[in-house]
Amino acid sequence: MMILGVDIGGSGIKGAIVDTDTGLIVGERHRIPTPLPATPEAMAETLKALVAHFAWQGPVGCGFPATIHHGVVFTAANIDASWVNVDAETLFSQTSGCPCYLLNDADAAGLAEMRFGVGQDKEGVVMMITIGTGLGSAIFVNGHLHPNTELGHLKMKGRIAEHYCSDAVRQREDLGWKKWGRRFSRYLQRLEFLFNPDLIILGGGASQKLANFQDQLFTRAPVVAAQSLNQAGIIGAALYAQERVPAQAEA
Ligand code: BGC
């Protein structure tokens, strides 16, 4: 099935048409800068513009950087505070004119990697950590997602983990890969202590630079980069929408 997958982030809203049978992006990806301030109404208008760019009329899957409960945004760590308690699924559907289905962005990236990437057929506990402005997390047990884990918000050295070792922190504090890598390793070790994963998958921009810091990571579980790298969020959002599309629409 073809679905428009969208990855909503703090700096850009990226979309592409995804063939959910193959997990491949069809045609070009399109990115629109996130409006400022990124209020619900402004973001909904940007999503509408993205939908118009693709002249899209079908279902839309959206990865969103917050916890999402039945389409409603519950948290606002790196987004405008006015998002809390907004029924984003309804707002996006009404504004864009297409049925929209929302989930956490890291959960979306994880779904893509479990179905088509390095997590394919992996049993046991698999964790996906996305490294960007924030730290996103997704946990799978025997292929099943436990949604909204928000492990970027664990405390590390008196700070929230994503304020200690996200990619934004690496850039802002001008940390070398070695120093940042040591911080990130401490974070992964904490996750190992709590969840004993069999595999850790890294996504987001920094995962493409894994070779720069892999030698600083001291974990028991293997650490690998997401196969679809920065596209995992778009692909996973489309896979999620496909699960939710009513049966008659799929036929
Ligand atoms: C948010 C998460 C999100 C992560 C990555 C964090 O700040 O709380 O919901 O998954 O950033 O975007």
GROMACS .gro file of C-alpha atoms and ligand atoms in nm:
model
  263
    1MET     CA    1   0.000   0.000   0.000
    2MET     CA    2   0.120   0.356  -0.072
    3ILE     CA    3   0.112   0.589   0.228
    4LEU     CA    4   0.255   0.936   0.284
    5GLY     CA    5   0.504   0.903   0.570
    6VAL     CA    6   0.594   1.219   0.760
    7ASP     CA    7   0.863   1.280   1.020
    8ILE     CA    8   0.784   1.590   1.225
    9GLY     CA    9   1.089   1.740   1.391
   10GLY     CA   10   1.196   2.057   1.566
   11SER     CA   11   1.373   2.197   1.259
   12GLY     CA   12   1.201   2.029   0.964
   13ILE     CA   13   0.892   1.840   0.858
   14LYS     CA   14   0.997   1.571   0.610
   15GLY     CA   15   0.773   1.353   0.402
   16ALA     CA   16   0.783   1.092   0.128
   17ILE     CA   17   0.550   0.839  -0.027
   18VAL     CA   18   0.631   0.496   0.111
   19ASP     CA   19   0.550   0.157  -0.038
   20THR     CA   20   0.463  -0.025   0.284
   21ASP     CA   21   0.505  -0.367   0.116
   22THR     CA   22   0.874  -0.304   0.048
   23GLY     CA   23   0.957  -0.030   0.299
   24LEU     CA   24   1.100   0.178   0.016
   25ILE     CA   25   1.049   0.545  -0.052
   26VAL     CA   26   0.890   0.611  -0.390
   27GLY     CA   27   1.013   0.929  -0.559
   28GLU     CA   28   1.164   1.226  -0.382
   29ARG     CA   29   1.161   1.320  -0.016
   30HIS     CA   30   1.035   1.673   0.056
   31ARG     CA   31   1.127   1.889   0.356
   32ILE     CA   32   0.963   2.206   0.484
   33PRO     CA   33   1.122   2.400   0.772
   34THR     CA   34   0.925   2.376   1.095
   35PRO     CA   35   0.736   2.703   1.149
   36LEU     CA   36   0.831   2.927   1.439
   37PRO     CA   37   0.667   2.930   1.683
   38ALA     CA   38   0.571   2.569   1.616
   39THR     CA   39   0.218   2.598   1.748
   40PRO     CA   40  -0.038   2.327   1.669
   41GLU     CA   41  -0.214   2.546   1.409
   42ALA     CA   42   0.112   2.648   1.235
   43MET     CA   43   0.236   2.288   1.226
   44ALA     CA   44  -0.098   2.168   1.090
   45GLU     CA   45  -0.074   2.426   0.808
   46THR     CA   46   0.281   2.304   0.730
   47LEU     CA   47   0.157   1.946   0.715
   48LYS     CA   48  -0.119   2.063   0.480
   49ALA     CA   49   0.147   2.222   0.256
   50LEU     CA   50   0.344   1.895   0.254
   51VAL     CA   51   0.032   1.699   0.161
   52ALA     CA   52  -0.035   1.953  -0.119
   53HIS     CA   53   0.325   1.919  -0.245
   54PHE     CA   54   0.263   1.550  -0.309
   55ALA     CA   55  -0.096   1.617  -0.427
   56TRP     CA   56  -0.171   1.342  -0.174
   57GLN     CA   57  -0.523   1.219  -0.102
   58GLY     CA   58  -0.470   0.901   0.099
   59PRO     CA   59  -0.369   0.810   0.455
   60VAL     CA   60  -0.082   0.991   0.624
   61GLY     CA   61   0.141   0.848   0.898
   62CYS     CA   62   0.315   1.106   1.120
   63GLY     CA   63   0.604   1.051   1.359
   64PHE     CA   64   0.588   1.323   1.624
   65PRO     CA   65   0.851   1.416   1.889
   66ALA     CA   66   0.633   1.360   2.197
   67THR     CA   67   0.438   1.087   2.371
   68ILE     CA   68   0.116   1.018   2.183
   69HIS     CA   69  -0.184   0.849   2.341
   70HIS     CA   70  -0.462   0.767   2.098
   71GLY     CA   71  -0.370   1.064   1.881
   72VAL     CA   72  -0.337   1.309   2.170
   73VAL     CA   73  -0.001   1.474   2.252
   74PHE     CA   74   0.083   1.428   2.620
   75THR     CA   75   0.432   1.584   2.653
   76ALA     CA   76   0.625   1.880   2.508
   77ALA     CA   77   0.999   1.847   2.575
   78ASN     CA   78   1.136   1.992   2.252
   79ILE     CA   79   0.817   2.136   2.107
   80ASP     CA   80   0.591   2.431   2.185
   81ALA     CA   81   0.425   2.391   2.527
   82SER     CA   82   0.084   2.458   2.371
   83TRP     CA   83   0.090   2.106   2.225
   84VAL     CA   84   0.010   1.934   2.556
   85ASN     CA   85  -0.334   1.767   2.543
   86VAL     CA   86  -0.393   1.860   2.178
   87ASP     CA   87  -0.571   1.591   1.976
   88ALA     CA   88  -0.313   1.619   1.699
   89GLU     CA   89  -0.457   1.332   1.498
   90THR     CA   90  -0.792   1.510   1.463
   91LEU     CA   91  -0.630   1.853   1.404
   92PHE     CA   92  -0.397   1.718   1.132
   93SER     CA   93  -0.675   1.518   0.966
   94GLN     CA   94  -0.915   1.812   0.957
   95THR     CA   95  -0.655   2.064   0.836
   96SER     CA   96  -0.494   1.842   0.570
   97GLY     CA   97  -0.814   1.673   0.454
   98CYS     CA   98  -0.643   1.332   0.475
   99PRO     CA   99  -0.678   1.074   0.752
  100CYS     CA  100  -0.368   1.117   0.971
  101TYR     CA  101  -0.231   0.862   1.218
  102LEU     CA  102   0.023   0.972   1.478
  103LEU     CA  103   0.286   0.799   1.687
  104ASN     CA  104   0.607   0.894   1.866
  105ASP     CA  105   0.891   0.961   1.617
  106ALA     CA  106   1.139   0.716   1.773
  107ASP     CA  107   0.870   0.447   1.786
  108ALA     CA  108   0.817   0.512   1.413
  109ALA     CA  109   1.189   0.476   1.337
  110GLY     CA  110   1.198   0.156   1.539
  111LEU     CA  111   0.902   0.005   1.352
  112ALA     CA  112   1.083   0.062   1.021
  113GLU     CA  113   1.405  -0.100   1.138
  114MET     CA  114   1.226  -0.398   1.292
  115ARG     CA  115   1.026  -0.464   0.975
  116PHE     CA  116   1.280  -0.388   0.702
  117GLY     CA  117   1.613  -0.298   0.863
  118VAL     CA  118   1.871  -0.436   1.104
  119GLY     CA  119   1.607  -0.548   1.355
  120GLN     CA  120   1.433  -0.777   1.106
  121ASP     CA  121   1.343  -1.115   1.264
  122LYS     CA  122   1.522  -1.022   1.587
  123GLU     CA  123   1.367  -1.186   1.892
  124GLY     CA  124   1.432  -1.081   2.252
  125VAL     CA  125   1.471  -0.717   2.355
  126VAL     CA  126   1.573  -0.468   2.087
  127MET     CA  127   1.619  -0.099   2.167
  128MET     CA  128   1.630   0.180   1.915
  129ILE     CA  129   1.780   0.512   2.021
  130THR     CA  130   1.753   0.812   1.789
  131ILE     CA  131   2.018   1.078   1.835
  132GLY     CA  132   1.922   1.428   1.724
  133THR     CA  133   1.803   1.745   1.896
  134GLY     CA  134   1.668   1.512   2.163
  135LEU     CA  135   1.718   1.142   2.237
  136GLY     CA  136   1.430   0.922   2.127
  137SER     CA  137   1.374   0.562   2.233
  138ALA     CA  138   1.176   0.259   2.124
  139ILE     CA  139   1.169  -0.085   2.285
  140PHE     CA  140   1.062  -0.407   2.115
  141VAL     CA  141   1.008  -0.738   2.291
  142ASN     CA  142   0.995  -1.028   2.046
  143GLY     CA  143   0.908  -0.777   1.773
  144HIS     CA  144   0.631  -0.603   1.969
  145LEU     CA  145   0.661  -0.233   2.044
  146HIS     CA  146   0.621  -0.094   2.393
  147PRO     CA  147   0.529   0.264   2.291
  148ASN     CA  148   0.619   0.604   2.441
  149THR     CA  149   0.917   0.495   2.651
  150GLU     CA  150   1.083   0.845   2.650
  151LEU     CA  151   1.419   0.716   2.773
  152GLY     CA  152   1.589   1.035   2.658
  153HIS     CA  153   1.452   1.180   2.980
  154LEU     CA  154   1.639   0.955   3.224
  155LYS     CA  155   1.865   1.145   3.462
  156MET     CA  156   2.240   1.133   3.382
  157LYS     CA  157   2.496   1.313   3.597
  158GLY     CA  158   2.225   1.540   3.736
  159ARG     CA  159   2.098   1.631   3.390
  160ILE     CA  160   1.822   1.495   3.170
  161ALA     CA  161   1.997   1.246   2.940
  162GLU     CA  162   1.912   1.435   2.622
  163HIS     CA  163   2.065   1.748   2.777
  164TYR     CA  164   2.381   1.544   2.845
  165CYS     CA  165   2.447   1.345   2.530
  166SER     CA  166   2.215   1.432   2.240
  167ASP     CA  167   2.367   1.539   1.909
  168ALA     CA  168   2.254   1.897   1.978
  169VAL     CA  169   2.461   1.889   2.300
  170ARG     CA  170   2.764   1.755   2.111
  171GLN     CA  171   2.742   2.049   1.875
  172ARG     CA  172   2.650   2.313   2.132
  173GLU     CA  173   2.926   2.214   2.377
  174ASP     CA  174   3.166   2.156   2.087
  175LEU     CA  175   3.249   1.805   2.214
  176GLY     CA  176   3.483   1.587   2.009
  177TRP     CA  177   3.348   1.246   1.903
  178LYS     CA  178   3.563   1.077   2.168
  179LYS     CA  179   3.434   1.285   2.458
  180TRP     CA  180   3.075   1.278   2.338
  181GLY     CA  181   3.107   0.904   2.266
  182ARG     CA  182   3.210   0.838   2.628
  183ARG     CA  183   2.903   1.024   2.750
  184PHE     CA  184   2.680   0.836   2.513
  185SER     CA  185   2.836   0.506   2.623
  186ARG     CA  186   2.745   0.584   2.986
  187TYR     CA  187   2.390   0.644   2.870
  188LEU     CA  188   2.376   0.312   2.683
  189GLN     CA  189   2.519   0.134   2.985
  190ARG     CA  190   2.240   0.277   3.196
  191LEU     CA  191   1.987   0.146   2.945
  192GLU     CA  192   2.154  -0.195   2.956
  193PHE     CA  193   2.131  -0.199   3.334
  194LEU     CA  194   1.757  -0.129   3.313
  195PHE     CA  195   1.649  -0.334   3.011
  196ASN     CA  196   1.919  -0.589   2.916
  197PRO     CA  197   1.870  -0.546   2.541
  198ASP     CA  198   2.000  -0.807   2.296
  199LEU     CA  199   2.059  -0.542   2.031
  200ILE     CA  200   2.085  -0.162   2.028
  201ILE     CA  201   2.003   0.020   1.704
  202LEU     CA  202   2.103   0.384   1.662
  203GLY     CA  203   1.909   0.620   1.439
  204GLY     CA  204   1.898   0.992   1.365
  205GLY     CA  205   2.169   1.210   1.214
  206ALA     CA  206   2.455   1.101   1.442
  207SER     CA  207   2.399   0.732   1.366
  208GLN     CA  208   2.550   0.796   1.024
  209LYS     CA  209   2.875   0.886   1.203
  210LEU     CA  210   2.885   0.570   1.418
  211ALA     CA  211   3.237   0.493   1.292
  212ASN     CA  212   3.354   0.811   1.469
  213PHE     CA  213   3.250   0.694   1.815
  214GLN     CA  214   3.195   0.317   1.805
  215ASP     CA  215   3.529   0.252   1.976
  216GLN     CA  216   3.406   0.456   2.275
  217LEU     CA  217   3.098   0.241   2.331
  218PHE     CA  218   3.134  -0.023   2.601
  219THR     CA  219   2.815  -0.224   2.600
  220ARG     CA  220   2.745  -0.593   2.618
  221ALA     CA  221   2.483  -0.580   2.342
  222PRO     CA  222   2.596  -0.509   1.986
  223VAL     CA  223   2.537  -0.150   1.872
  224VAL     CA  224   2.451  -0.101   1.504
  225ALA     CA  225   2.334   0.191   1.289
  226ALA     CA  226   1.984   0.188   1.147
  227GLN     CA  227   1.983   0.055   0.793
  228SER     CA  228   1.750   0.324   0.661
  229LEU     CA  229   1.946   0.590   0.854
  230ASN     CA  230   1.756   0.918   0.848
  231GLN     CA  231   1.458   0.778   0.653
  232ALA     CA  232   1.349   0.532   0.923
  233GLY     CA  233   1.108   0.782   1.083
  234ILE     CA  234   0.926   0.845   0.754
  235ILE     CA  235   0.904   0.476   0.666
  236GLY     CA  236   0.791   0.370   1.014
  237ALA     CA  237   0.521   0.638   1.028
  238ALA     CA  238   0.377   0.498   0.704
  239LEU     CA  239   0.388   0.142   0.843
  240TYR     CA  240   0.199   0.257   1.151
  241ALA     CA  241  -0.068   0.429   0.942
  242GLN     CA  242  -0.110   0.113   0.738
  243GLU     CA  243  -0.187  -0.083   1.056
  244ARG     CA  244  -0.457   0.168   1.144
  245VAL     CA  245  -0.621   0.228   0.808
  246PRO     CA  246  -0.971   0.075   0.817
  247ALA     CA  247  -0.991  -0.247   0.614
  248GLN     CA  248  -1.226  -0.113   0.342
  249ALA     CA  249  -0.988   0.179   0.267
  250GLU     CA  250  -0.705  -0.069   0.210
  251ALA     CA  251  -0.897  -0.276  -0.045
  252BGC     C1  252   1.097   1.374   2.302
  252BGC     C2  253   1.067   1.237   2.248
  252BGC     C3  254   1.124   1.222   2.109
  252BGC     C4  255   1.271   1.258   2.108
  252BGC     C5  256   1.330   1.252   1.968
  252BGC     C6  257   1.246   1.400   2.294
  252BGC     O1  258   1.272   1.529   2.339
  252BGC     O2  259   1.057   1.385   2.438
  252BGC     O3  260   0.928   1.215   2.246
  252BGC     O4  261   1.105   1.090   2.066
  252BGC     O5  262   1.290   1.388   2.159
  252BGC     O6  263   1.270   1.344   1.884
   0.00000   0.00000   0.00000
